[in-house]
XYZ file of C-alpha atoms in Angstrom:
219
model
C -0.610 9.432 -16.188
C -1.792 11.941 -14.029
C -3.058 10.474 -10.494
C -6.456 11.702 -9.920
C -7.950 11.853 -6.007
C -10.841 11.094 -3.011
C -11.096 13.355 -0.309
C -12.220 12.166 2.563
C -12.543 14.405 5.542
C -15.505 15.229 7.689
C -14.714 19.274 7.252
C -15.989 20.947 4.435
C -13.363 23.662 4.466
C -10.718 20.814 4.737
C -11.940 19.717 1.761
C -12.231 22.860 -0.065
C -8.344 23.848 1.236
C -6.998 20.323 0.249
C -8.918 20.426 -3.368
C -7.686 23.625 -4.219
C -4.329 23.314 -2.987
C -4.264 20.053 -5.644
C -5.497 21.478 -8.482
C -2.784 23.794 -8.387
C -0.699 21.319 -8.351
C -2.727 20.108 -11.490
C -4.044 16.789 -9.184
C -7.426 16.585 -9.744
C -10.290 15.700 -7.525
C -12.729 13.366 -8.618
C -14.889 13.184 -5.324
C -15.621 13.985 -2.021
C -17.101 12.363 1.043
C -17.818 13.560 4.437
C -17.348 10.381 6.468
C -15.744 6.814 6.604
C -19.144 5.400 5.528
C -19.297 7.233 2.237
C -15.917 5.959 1.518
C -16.149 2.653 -0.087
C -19.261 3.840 -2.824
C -17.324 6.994 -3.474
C -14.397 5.066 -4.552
C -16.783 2.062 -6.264
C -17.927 5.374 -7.995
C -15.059 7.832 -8.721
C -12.455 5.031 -8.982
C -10.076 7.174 -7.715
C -5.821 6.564 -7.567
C -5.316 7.471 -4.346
C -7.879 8.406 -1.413
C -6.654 11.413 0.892
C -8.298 9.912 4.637
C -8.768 12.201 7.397
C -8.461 9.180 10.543
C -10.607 11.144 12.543
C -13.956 11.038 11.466
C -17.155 11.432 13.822
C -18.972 8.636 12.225
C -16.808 5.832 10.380
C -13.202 6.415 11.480
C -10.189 6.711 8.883
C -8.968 2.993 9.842
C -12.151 1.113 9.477
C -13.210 3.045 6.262
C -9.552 1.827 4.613
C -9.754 -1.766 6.010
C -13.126 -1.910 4.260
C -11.812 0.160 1.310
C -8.781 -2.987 0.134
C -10.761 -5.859 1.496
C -13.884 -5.060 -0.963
C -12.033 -4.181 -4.272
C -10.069 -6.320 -6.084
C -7.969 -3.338 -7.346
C -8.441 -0.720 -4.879
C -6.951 2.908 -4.714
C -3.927 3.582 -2.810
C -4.926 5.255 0.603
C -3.115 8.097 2.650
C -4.430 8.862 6.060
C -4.545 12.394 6.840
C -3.626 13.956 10.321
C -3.215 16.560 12.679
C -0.439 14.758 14.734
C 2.739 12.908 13.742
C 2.233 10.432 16.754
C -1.292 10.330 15.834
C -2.637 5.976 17.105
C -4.784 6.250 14.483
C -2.526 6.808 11.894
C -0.589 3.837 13.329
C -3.267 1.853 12.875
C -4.419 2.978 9.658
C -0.687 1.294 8.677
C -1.679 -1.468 10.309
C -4.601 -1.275 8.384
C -2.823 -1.093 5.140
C -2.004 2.529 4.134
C 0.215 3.282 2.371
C 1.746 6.283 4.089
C 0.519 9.097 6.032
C 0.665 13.045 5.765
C 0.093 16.083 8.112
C -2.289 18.923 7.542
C 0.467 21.367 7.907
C 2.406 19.938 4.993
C 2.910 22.040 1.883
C 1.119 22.184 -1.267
C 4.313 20.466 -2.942
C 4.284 17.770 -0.123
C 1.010 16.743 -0.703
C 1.067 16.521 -4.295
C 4.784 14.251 -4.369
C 3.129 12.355 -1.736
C 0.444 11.343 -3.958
C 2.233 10.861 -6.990
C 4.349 8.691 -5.258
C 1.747 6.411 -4.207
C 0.166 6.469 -7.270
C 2.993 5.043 -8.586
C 3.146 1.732 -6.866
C 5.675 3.215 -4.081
C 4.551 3.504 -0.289
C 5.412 6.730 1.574
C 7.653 5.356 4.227
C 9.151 7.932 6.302
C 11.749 5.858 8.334
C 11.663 8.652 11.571
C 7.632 9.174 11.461
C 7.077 5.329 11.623
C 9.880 4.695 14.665
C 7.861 7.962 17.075
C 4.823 6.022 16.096
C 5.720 3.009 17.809
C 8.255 4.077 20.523
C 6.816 3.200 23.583
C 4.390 0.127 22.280
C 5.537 -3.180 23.730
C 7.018 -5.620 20.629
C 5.261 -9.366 20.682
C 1.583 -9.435 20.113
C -0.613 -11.253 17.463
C 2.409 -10.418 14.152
C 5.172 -12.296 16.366
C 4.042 -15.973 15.016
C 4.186 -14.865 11.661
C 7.701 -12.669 12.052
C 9.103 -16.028 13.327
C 8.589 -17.472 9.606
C 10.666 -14.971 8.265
C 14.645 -16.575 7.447
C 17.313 -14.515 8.502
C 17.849 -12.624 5.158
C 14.423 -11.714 4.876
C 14.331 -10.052 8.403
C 17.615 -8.513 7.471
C 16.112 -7.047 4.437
C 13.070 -6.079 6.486
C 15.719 -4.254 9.270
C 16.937 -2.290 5.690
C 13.274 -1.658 4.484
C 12.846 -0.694 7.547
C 15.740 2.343 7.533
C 13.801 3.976 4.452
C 16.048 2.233 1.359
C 14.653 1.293 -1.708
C 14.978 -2.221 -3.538
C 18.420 -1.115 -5.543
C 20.031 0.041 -2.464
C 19.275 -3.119 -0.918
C 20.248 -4.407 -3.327
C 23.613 -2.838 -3.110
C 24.139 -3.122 0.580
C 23.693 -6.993 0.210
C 25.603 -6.790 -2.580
C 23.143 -9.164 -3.981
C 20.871 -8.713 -7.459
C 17.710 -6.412 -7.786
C 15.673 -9.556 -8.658
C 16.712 -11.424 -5.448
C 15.834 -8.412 -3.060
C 12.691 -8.097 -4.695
C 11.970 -11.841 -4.121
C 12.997 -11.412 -0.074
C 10.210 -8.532 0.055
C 7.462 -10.237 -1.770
C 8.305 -13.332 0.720
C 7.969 -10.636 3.124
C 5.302 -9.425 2.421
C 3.217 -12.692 2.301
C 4.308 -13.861 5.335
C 3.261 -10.847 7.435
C 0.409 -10.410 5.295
C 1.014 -7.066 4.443
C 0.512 -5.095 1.626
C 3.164 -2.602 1.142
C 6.364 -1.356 2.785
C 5.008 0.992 5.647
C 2.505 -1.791 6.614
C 5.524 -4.423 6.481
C 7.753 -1.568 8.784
C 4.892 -1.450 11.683
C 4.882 -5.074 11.763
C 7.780 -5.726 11.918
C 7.993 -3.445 15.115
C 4.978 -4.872 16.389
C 6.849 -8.059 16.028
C 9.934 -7.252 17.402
C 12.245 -7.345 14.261
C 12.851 -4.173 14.389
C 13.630 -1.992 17.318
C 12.727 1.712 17.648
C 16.627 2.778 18.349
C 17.502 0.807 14.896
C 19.050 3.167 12.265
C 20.957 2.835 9.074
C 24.067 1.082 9.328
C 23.574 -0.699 12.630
């Protein structure tokens, strides 16, 4: 199935660029809206697959329109938060938020269409690098430590691989362990930080303190 899209940005000729550059990539757009507040009945009324969010929006910002977007809908679209910047704080805490990834303006037609075809699909758009400059410089602990101390020490391990950008299977192969069992760390994972995909898991678990901004593959 083809994914179809929300746009959310406050620029009109964002919009327009972003909508056409879809299309093309035969994506289509099922609504707009101009600011965070529009958000939630757009989607209640387009019930979209994914919703392209600008994070900064004059009115309702990118992070509060998302956090109101998956706590109102049982089912709700998967979101990617828009930017200018690739150490952008909002787009860390639209991952905080529960976004599923994040793009730059700049990126290419191509880009942007994988990126929400891959979302679409159940997958979150974790890009290992973007996520560490996001957080280098925050201080770990904070209000995720209590709940990253629940974790058992194969679940932060397979948080630490998450974490590096590898899939289930790889894991899966690293640990040299089954596909079922990985899959049973992350969903343990996941309901213990209370997150709702991988990328939201990742800044967590730097938040927390499981992982470090200088860790890297095969550490």
């Amino acid at each position: 199935m083809t994914p179809t899209v929300l746009l959310a940005d406050d620029e009109p000729l964002v919009r327009t660029g972003l909508r056409a550059l879809l299309e093309q990539q035969g994506v289509p757009v099922v609504g707009e809206a101009a600011d965070g507040g529009e958000v939630l009945a757009a989607v209640r009324r387009t019930r979209p697959d994914v919703v392209l969010m600008d994070v900064r929006m004059p009115g309702v910002d990118g992070i509060e329109a998302t956090r109101q977007v998956l706590a109102a809908l049982a089912d709700p679209p998967k979101i990617l938060v828009v930017t200018t910047f690739d150490n952008d704080d909002y787009v860390h805490e639209a991952l905080l938020a529960g976004a599923s990834g994040f793009l730059l303006k700049r990126a290419r037609k191509e880009e942007i269409a994988h990126a929400v075809r891959t979302v679409a699909a159940g997958e979150s758009l974790l890009f290992p690098e973007a996520i560490r400059r996001l957080v280098i410089g925050r201080a770990a602990g904070g209000k995720h430590t209590r709940a990253a101390k629940t974790l058992t020490r194969r679940e932060a391990e397979v948080l630490r691989l998450i974490a590096t950008g590898l899939s289930n299977q790889d894991i899966a192969a690293a640990l040299v362990v089954s596909l079922e069992t990985v899959k049973t760390h992350v969903g343990h994972i996941f309901t213990k930080l209370g997150a709702g995909n991988r990328s939201q898991a990742v800044v967590i678990a730097y938040e927390a303190g499981v992982v470090k901004p200088g860790h890297l593959a095969g550490q």
